[in-house]
Tab-separated table of C-alpha atoms and ligand atoms in Angstrom:
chain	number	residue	atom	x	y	z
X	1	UNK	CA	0.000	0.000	0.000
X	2	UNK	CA	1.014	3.475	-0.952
X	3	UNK	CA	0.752	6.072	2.088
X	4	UNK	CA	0.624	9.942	1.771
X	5	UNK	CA	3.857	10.282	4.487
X	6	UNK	CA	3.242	14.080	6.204
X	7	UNK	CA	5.223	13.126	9.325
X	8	UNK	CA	8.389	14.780	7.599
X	9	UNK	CA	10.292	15.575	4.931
X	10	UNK	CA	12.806	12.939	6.512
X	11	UNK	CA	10.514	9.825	5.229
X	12	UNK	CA	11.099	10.764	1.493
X	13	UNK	CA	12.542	7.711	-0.521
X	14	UNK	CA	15.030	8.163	-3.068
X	15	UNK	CA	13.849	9.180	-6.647
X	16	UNK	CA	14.597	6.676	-9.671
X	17	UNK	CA	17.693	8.355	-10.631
X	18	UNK	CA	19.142	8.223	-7.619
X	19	UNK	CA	18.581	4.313	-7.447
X	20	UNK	CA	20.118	4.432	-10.668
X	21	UNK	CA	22.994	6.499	-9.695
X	22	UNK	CA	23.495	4.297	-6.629
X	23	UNK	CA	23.875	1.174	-8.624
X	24	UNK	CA	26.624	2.581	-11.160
X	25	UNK	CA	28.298	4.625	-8.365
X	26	UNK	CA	31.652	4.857	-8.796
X	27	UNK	CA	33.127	3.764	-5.082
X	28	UNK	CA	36.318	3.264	-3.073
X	29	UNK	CA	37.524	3.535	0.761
X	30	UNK	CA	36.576	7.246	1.552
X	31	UNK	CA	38.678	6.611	5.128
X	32	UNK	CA	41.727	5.885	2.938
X	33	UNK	CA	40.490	9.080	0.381
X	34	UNK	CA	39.766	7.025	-2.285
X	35	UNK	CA	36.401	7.312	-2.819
X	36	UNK	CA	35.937	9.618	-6.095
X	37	UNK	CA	32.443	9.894	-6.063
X	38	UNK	CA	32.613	10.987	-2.145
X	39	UNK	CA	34.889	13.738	-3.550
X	40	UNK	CA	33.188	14.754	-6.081
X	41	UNK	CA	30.000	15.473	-3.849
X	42	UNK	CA	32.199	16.977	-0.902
X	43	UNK	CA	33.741	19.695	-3.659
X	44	UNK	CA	30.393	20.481	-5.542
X	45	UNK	CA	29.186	20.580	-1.808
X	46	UNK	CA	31.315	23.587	-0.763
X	47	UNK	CA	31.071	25.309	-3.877
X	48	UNK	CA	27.258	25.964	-3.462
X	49	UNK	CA	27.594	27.316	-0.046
X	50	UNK	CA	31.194	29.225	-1.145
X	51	UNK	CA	33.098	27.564	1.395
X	52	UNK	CA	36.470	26.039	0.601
X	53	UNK	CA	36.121	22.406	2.151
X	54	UNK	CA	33.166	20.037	2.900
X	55	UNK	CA	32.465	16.653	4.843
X	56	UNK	CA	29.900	14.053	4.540
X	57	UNK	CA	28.460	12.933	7.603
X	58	UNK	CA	25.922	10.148	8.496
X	59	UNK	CA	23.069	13.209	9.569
X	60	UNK	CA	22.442	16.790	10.292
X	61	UNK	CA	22.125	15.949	14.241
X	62	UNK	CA	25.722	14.460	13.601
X	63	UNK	CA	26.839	17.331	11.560
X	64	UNK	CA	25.876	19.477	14.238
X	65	UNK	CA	27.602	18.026	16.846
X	66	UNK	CA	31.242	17.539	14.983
X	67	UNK	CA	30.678	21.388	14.285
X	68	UNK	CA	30.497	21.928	18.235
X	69	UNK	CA	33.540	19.834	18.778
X	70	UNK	CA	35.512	20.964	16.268
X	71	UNK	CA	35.014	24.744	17.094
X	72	UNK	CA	34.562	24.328	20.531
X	73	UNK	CA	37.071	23.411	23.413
X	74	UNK	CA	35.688	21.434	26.643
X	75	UNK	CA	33.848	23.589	29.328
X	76	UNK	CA	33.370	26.598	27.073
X	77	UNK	CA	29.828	28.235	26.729
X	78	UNK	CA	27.839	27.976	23.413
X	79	UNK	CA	25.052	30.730	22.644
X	80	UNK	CA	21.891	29.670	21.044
X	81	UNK	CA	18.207	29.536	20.787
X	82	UNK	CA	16.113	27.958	23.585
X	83	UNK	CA	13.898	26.537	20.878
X	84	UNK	CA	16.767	24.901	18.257
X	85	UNK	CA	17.078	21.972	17.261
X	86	UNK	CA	20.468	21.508	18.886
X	87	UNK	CA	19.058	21.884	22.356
X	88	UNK	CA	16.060	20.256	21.826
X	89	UNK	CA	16.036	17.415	19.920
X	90	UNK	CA	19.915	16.573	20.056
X	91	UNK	CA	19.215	13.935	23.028
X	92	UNK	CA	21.796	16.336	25.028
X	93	UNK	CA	24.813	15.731	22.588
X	94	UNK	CA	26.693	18.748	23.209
X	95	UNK	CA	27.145	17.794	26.663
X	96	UNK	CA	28.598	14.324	26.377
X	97	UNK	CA	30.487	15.076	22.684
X	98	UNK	CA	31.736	18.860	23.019
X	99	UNK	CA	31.567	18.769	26.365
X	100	UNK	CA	30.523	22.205	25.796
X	101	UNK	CA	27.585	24.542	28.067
X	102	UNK	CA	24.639	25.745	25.950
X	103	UNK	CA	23.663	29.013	27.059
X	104	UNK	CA	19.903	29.273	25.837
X	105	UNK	CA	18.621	32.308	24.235
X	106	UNK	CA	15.353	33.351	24.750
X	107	UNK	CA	14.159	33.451	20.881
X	108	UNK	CA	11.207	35.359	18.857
X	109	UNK	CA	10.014	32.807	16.844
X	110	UNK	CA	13.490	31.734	15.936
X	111	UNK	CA	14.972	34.700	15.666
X	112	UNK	CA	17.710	35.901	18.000
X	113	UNK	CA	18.471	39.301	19.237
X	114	UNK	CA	21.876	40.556	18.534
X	115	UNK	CA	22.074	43.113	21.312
X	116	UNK	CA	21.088	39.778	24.043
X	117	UNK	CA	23.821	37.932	21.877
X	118	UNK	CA	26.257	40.700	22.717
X	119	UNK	CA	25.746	40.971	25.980
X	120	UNK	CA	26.029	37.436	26.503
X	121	UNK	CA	29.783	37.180	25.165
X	122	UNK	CA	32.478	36.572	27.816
X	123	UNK	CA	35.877	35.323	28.364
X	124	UNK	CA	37.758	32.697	30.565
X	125	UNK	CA	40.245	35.590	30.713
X	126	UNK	CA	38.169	38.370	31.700
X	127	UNK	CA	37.317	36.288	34.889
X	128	UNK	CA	38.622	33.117	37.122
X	129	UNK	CA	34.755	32.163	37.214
X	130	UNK	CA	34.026	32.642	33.281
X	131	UNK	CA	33.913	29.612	30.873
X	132	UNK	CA	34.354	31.412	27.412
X	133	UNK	CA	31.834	31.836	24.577
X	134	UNK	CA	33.402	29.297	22.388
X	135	UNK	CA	30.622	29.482	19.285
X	136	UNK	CA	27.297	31.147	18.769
X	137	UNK	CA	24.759	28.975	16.784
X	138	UNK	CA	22.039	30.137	14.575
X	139	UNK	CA	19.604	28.006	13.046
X	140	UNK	CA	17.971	28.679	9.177
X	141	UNK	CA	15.139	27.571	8.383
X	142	UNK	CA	13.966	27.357	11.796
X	143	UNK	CA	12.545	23.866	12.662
X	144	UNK	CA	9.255	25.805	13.482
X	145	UNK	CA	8.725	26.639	9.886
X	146	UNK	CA	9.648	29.974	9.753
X	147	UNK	CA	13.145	31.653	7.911
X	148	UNK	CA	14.563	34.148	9.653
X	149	UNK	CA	15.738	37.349	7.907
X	150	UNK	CA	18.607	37.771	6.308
X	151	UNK	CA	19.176	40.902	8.123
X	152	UNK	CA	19.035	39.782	11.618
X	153	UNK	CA	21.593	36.768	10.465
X	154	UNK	CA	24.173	39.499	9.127
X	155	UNK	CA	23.776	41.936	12.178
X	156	UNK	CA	24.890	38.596	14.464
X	157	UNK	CA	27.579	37.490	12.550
X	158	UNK	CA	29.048	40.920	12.565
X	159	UNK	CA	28.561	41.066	16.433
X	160	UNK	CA	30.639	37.542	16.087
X	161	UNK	CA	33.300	38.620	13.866
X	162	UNK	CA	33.985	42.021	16.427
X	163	UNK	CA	34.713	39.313	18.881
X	164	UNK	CA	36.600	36.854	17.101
X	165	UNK	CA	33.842	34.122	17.725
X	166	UNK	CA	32.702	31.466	15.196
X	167	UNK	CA	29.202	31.537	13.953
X	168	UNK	CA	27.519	27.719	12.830
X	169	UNK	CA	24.688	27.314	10.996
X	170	UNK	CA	22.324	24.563	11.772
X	171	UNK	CA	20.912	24.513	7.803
X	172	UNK	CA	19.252	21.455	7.759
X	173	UNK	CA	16.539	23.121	5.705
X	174	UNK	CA	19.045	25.598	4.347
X	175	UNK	CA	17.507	25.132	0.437
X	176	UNK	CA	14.076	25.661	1.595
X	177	UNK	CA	15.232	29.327	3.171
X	178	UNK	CA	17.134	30.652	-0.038
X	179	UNK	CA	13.790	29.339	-2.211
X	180	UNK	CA	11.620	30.650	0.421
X	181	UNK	CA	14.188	33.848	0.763
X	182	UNK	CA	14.641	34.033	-3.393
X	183	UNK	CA	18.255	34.294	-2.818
X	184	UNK	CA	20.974	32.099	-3.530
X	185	UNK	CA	22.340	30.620	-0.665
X	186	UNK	CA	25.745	31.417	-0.268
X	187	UNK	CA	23.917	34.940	0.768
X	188	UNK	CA	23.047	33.485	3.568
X	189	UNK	CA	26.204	31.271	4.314
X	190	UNK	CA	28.156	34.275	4.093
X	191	UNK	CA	26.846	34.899	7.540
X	192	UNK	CA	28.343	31.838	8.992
X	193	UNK	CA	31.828	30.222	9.594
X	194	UNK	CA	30.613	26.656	9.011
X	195	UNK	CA	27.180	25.198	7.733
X	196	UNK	CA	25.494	21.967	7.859
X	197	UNK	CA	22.810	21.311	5.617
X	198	UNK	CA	21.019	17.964	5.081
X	199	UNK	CA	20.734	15.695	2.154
X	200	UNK	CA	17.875	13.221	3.511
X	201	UNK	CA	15.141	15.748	4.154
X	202	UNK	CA	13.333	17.941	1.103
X	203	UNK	CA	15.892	16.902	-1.474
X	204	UNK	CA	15.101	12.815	-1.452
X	205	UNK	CA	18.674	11.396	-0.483
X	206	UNK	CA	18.897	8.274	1.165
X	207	UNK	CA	21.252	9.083	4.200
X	208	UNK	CA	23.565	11.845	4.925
X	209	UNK	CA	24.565	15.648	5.221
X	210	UNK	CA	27.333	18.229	4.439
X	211	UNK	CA	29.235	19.922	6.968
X	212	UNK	CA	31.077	22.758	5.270
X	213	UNK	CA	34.202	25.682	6.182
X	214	UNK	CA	36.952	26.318	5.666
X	215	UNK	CA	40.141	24.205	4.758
X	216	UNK	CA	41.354	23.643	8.325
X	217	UNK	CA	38.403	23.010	10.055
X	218	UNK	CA	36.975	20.582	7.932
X	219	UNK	CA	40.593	18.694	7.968
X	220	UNK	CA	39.974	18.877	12.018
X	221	UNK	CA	36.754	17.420	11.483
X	222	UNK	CA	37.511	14.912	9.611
X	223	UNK	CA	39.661	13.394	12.453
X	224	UNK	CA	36.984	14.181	14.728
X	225	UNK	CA	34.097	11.998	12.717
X	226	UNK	CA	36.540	9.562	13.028
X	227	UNK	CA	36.818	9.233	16.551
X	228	UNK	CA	32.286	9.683	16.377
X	229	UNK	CA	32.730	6.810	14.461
X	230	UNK	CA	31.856	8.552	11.108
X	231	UNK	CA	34.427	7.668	8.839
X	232	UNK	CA	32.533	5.626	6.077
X	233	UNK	CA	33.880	3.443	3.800
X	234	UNK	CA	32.193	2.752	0.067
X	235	UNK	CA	29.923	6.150	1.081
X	236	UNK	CA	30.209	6.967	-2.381
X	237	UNK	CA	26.601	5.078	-3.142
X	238	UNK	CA	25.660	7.747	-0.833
X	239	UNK	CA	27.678	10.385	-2.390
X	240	UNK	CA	26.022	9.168	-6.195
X	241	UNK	CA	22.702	9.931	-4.157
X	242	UNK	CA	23.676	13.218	-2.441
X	243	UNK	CA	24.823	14.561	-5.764
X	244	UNK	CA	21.344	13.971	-7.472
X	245	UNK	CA	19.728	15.758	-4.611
X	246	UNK	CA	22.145	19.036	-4.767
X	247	UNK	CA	21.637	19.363	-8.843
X	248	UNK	CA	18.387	17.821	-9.374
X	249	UNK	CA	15.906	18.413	-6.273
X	250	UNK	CA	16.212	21.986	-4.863
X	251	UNK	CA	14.062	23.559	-7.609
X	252	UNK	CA	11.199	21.247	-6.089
X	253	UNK	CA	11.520	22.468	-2.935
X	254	UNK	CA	9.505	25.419	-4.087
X	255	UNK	CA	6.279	22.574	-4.983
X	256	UNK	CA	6.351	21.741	-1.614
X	257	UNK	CA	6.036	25.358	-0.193
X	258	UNK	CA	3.136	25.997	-2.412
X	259	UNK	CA	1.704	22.660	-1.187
X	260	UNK	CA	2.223	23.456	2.395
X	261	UNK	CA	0.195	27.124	2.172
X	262	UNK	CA	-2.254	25.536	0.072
X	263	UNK	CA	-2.748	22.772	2.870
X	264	UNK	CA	-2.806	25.358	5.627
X	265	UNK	CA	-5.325	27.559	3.703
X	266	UNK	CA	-7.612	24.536	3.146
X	267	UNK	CA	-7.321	23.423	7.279
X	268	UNK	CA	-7.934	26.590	8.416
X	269	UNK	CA	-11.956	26.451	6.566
X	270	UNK	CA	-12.163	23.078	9.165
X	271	UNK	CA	-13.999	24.212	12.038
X	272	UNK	CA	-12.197	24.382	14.795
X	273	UNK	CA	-8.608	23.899	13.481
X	274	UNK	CA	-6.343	26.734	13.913
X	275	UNK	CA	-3.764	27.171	11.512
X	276	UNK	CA	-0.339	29.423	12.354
X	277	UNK	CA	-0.541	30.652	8.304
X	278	UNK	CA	1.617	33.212	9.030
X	279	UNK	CA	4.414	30.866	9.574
X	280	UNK	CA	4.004	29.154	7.174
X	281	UNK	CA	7.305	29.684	5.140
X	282	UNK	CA	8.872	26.376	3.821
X	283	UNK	CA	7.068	23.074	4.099
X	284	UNK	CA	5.901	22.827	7.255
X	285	UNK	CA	1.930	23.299	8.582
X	286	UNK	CA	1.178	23.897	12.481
X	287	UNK	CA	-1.881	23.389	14.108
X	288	UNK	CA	-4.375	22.988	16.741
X	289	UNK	CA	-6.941	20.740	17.410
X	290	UNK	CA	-7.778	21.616	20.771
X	291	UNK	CA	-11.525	23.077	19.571
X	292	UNK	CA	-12.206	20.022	17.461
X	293	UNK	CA	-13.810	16.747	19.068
X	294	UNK	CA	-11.134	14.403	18.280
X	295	UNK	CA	-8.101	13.884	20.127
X	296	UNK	CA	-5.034	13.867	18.282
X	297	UNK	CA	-4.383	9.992	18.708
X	298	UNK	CA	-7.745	9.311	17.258
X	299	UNK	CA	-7.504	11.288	14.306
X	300	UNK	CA	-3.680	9.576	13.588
X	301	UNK	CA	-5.602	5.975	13.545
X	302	UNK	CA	-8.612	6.797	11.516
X	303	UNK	CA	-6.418	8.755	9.239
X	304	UNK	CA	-3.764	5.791	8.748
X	305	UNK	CA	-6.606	4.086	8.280
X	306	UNK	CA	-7.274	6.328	4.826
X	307	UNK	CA	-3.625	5.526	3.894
X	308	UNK	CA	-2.640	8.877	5.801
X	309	UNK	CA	0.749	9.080	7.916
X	310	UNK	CA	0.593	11.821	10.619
X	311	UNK	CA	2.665	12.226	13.738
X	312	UNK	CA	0.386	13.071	17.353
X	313	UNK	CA	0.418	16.607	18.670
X	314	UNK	CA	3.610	17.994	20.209
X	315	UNK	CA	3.725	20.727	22.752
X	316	UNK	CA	-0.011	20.925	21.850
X	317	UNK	CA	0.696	21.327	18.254
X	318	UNK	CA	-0.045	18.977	15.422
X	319	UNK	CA	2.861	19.540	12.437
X	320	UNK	CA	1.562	18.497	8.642
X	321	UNK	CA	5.474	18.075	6.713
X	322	UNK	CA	4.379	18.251	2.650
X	323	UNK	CA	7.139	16.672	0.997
X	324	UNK	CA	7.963	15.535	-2.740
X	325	UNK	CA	6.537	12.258	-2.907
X	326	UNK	CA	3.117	14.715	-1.099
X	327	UNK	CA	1.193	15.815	-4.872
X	328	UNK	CA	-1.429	18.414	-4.673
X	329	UNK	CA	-3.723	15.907	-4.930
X	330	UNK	CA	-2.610	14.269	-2.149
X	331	UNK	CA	-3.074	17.007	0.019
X	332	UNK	CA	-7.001	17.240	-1.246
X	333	UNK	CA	-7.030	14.064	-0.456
X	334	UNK	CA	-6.047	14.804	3.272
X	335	UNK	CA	-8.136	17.651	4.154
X	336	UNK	CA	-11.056	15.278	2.579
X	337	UNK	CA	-10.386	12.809	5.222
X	338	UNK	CA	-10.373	15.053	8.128
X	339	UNK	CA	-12.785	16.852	7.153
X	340	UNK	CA	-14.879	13.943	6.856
X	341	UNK	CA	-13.430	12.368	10.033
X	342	UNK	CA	-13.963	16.203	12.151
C	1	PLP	C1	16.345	17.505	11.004
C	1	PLP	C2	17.132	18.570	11.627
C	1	PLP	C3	18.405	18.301	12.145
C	1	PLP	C4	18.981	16.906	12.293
C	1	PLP	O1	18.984	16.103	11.214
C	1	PLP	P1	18.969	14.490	11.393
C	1	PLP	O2	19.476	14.052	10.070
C	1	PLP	O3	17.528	14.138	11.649
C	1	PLP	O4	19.865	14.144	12.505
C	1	PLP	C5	19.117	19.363	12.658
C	1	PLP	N1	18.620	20.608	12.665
C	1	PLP	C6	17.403	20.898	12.191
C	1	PLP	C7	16.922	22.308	12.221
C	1	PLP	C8	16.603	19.893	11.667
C	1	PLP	O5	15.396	20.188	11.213
């Protein structure tokens, strides 16, 4: 049985070509640097973001962390948003990898505010009882559907650069921001020291992200995703996949925004849904159910029951993902059932 899959854009399978790829991938041992096809993705990699080096890594929650470790020494303080993904679904990482203290930001719907940043910033050497700011964090597109301006991103990383502190960018979604933005993306990797962005979500690969910078840290990080346990041998199956999704799948994601407003327009005429439309941005619907009858376990059952995959509510929130293998049918399809179901 075919299912319409709105839990994420993680469940996407891989298209055709990429199967096809995969099969005729050119491989080798990418720990010994002999995997060409591995290279090939880690240079084309960099070059979209303009940074000079790249590294594959098994996922964007491991991308993250090597970025932490790599920048960071043990004991210093990392500033970030209260609500990013690092902090909050990161099962605590940056504690037992790093080693590193988060210091939490509070956050306006993602967004950060430079002056808070700045005041934040200390040194070890300023005082015996300081640990020192070690990285700042920003996170684009936010995991709670919105992309945050390219202004407030620039004003940060300038506070950063007066202070000689590194700047990561958690860009797991980092395609669906420059679509949603209309900008190419090194605009808003310009803004950042090192990015991770992931292959598996919106753009269809398999497994895997990129972690990019410059030429010396990603040649620190590479030693450091060996010790995670990260170096990969034949990845270049993965590479052959990766590649497909950087050339061939970021013009879609741009379907699946138009999807995603057209599902949250049709939700929001279901009585007693509330839809956040205004944050709707990339692919990614919010809502309530609280005024409805149903509870949101009932509605997941009778809905996989219609071939429908949904995840519960969370924090009193359901989240509708619209994805490529989603059609605009499939999302009539959808609010058909519920609204049949409501
Ligand atoms: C999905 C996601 C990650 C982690 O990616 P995984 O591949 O699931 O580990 C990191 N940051 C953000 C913002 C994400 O949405």
């Amino acid at each position: 049985m075919k299912y319409i899959d709105l839990r994420s854009d993680t469940v996407t399978a891989p298209t055709d070509k990429m199967r096809e790829v995969m099969f005729k991938a050119v491989v080798g041992d990418d720990v010994y640097d002999d995997d060409p096809t591995m290279k090939e993705l880690e240079a084309f990699a960099a070059k979209l973001v303009n940074k000079e080096a790249a590294i594959f890594v098994p996922s964007g929650t491991f991308g993250n962390q090597l970025s932490l470790f790599t920048h960071c020494n043990r004991g210093d303080e990392v500033i970030l948003g209260e609500d990013c993904h690092i902090v909050m679904h990161e099962v605590g990482a940056s504690s037992v990898i790093a080693g590193v203290q988060l210091r939490t930001l509070r956050s306006n719907k993602g967004e950060l505010n430079p002056e808070n940043i700045k005041s934040k910033i200390r040194s070890g050497e300023d005082d015996i009882h300081f640990p020192s700011t070690g990285l700042i964090c920003l996170e684009n597109a936010h995991s709670n559907g919105r992309v945050i301006p390219l202004s407030n991103m620039r004003e940060i990383y300038t506070i950063a650069k007066e202070n000689n502190i590194p700047v990561h960018l958690d860009g797991a979604r980092l395609f669906n921001a420059a679509s949603y933005l209309n900008i190419d993306v090194k605009e808003l990797t310009r803004n950042c020291d090192s990015v991770m962005f992931c292959l598996s979500k919106g753009l269809c690969a398999p497994v895997g992200s990129i972690l990019a910078g410059t030429n010396d840290f990603i040649k620190k990080a590479k030693k450091k995703r060996k010790l995670m346990g990260g170096g990969l041998r034949q990845a270049g199956f993965l590479a052959a996949a990766g590649l497909v999704a950087l050339k061939d799948m970021r013009e879609n994601l741009t379907n699946d925004h138009e999807n995603a407003l057209f599902l949250g327009t049709e939700l929001s005429k279901i009585p007693g849904i509330k839809v956040r439309q205004d944050d709707i941005h990339i692919n990614m619907v919010f809502f309530s159910i609280k005024d409805t009858p149903l509870k949101s376990d009932v509605i997941v059952s009778a809905l996989l029951e219609k071939g429908i995959k949904i995840n519960g509510e969370e924090d009193g929130e359901m989240r509708f993902v619209t994805n490529y293998w989603v059609k605009k049918e499939d999302v009539m399809y959808v609010v058909k059932c519920l609204k049949d179901l409501l």
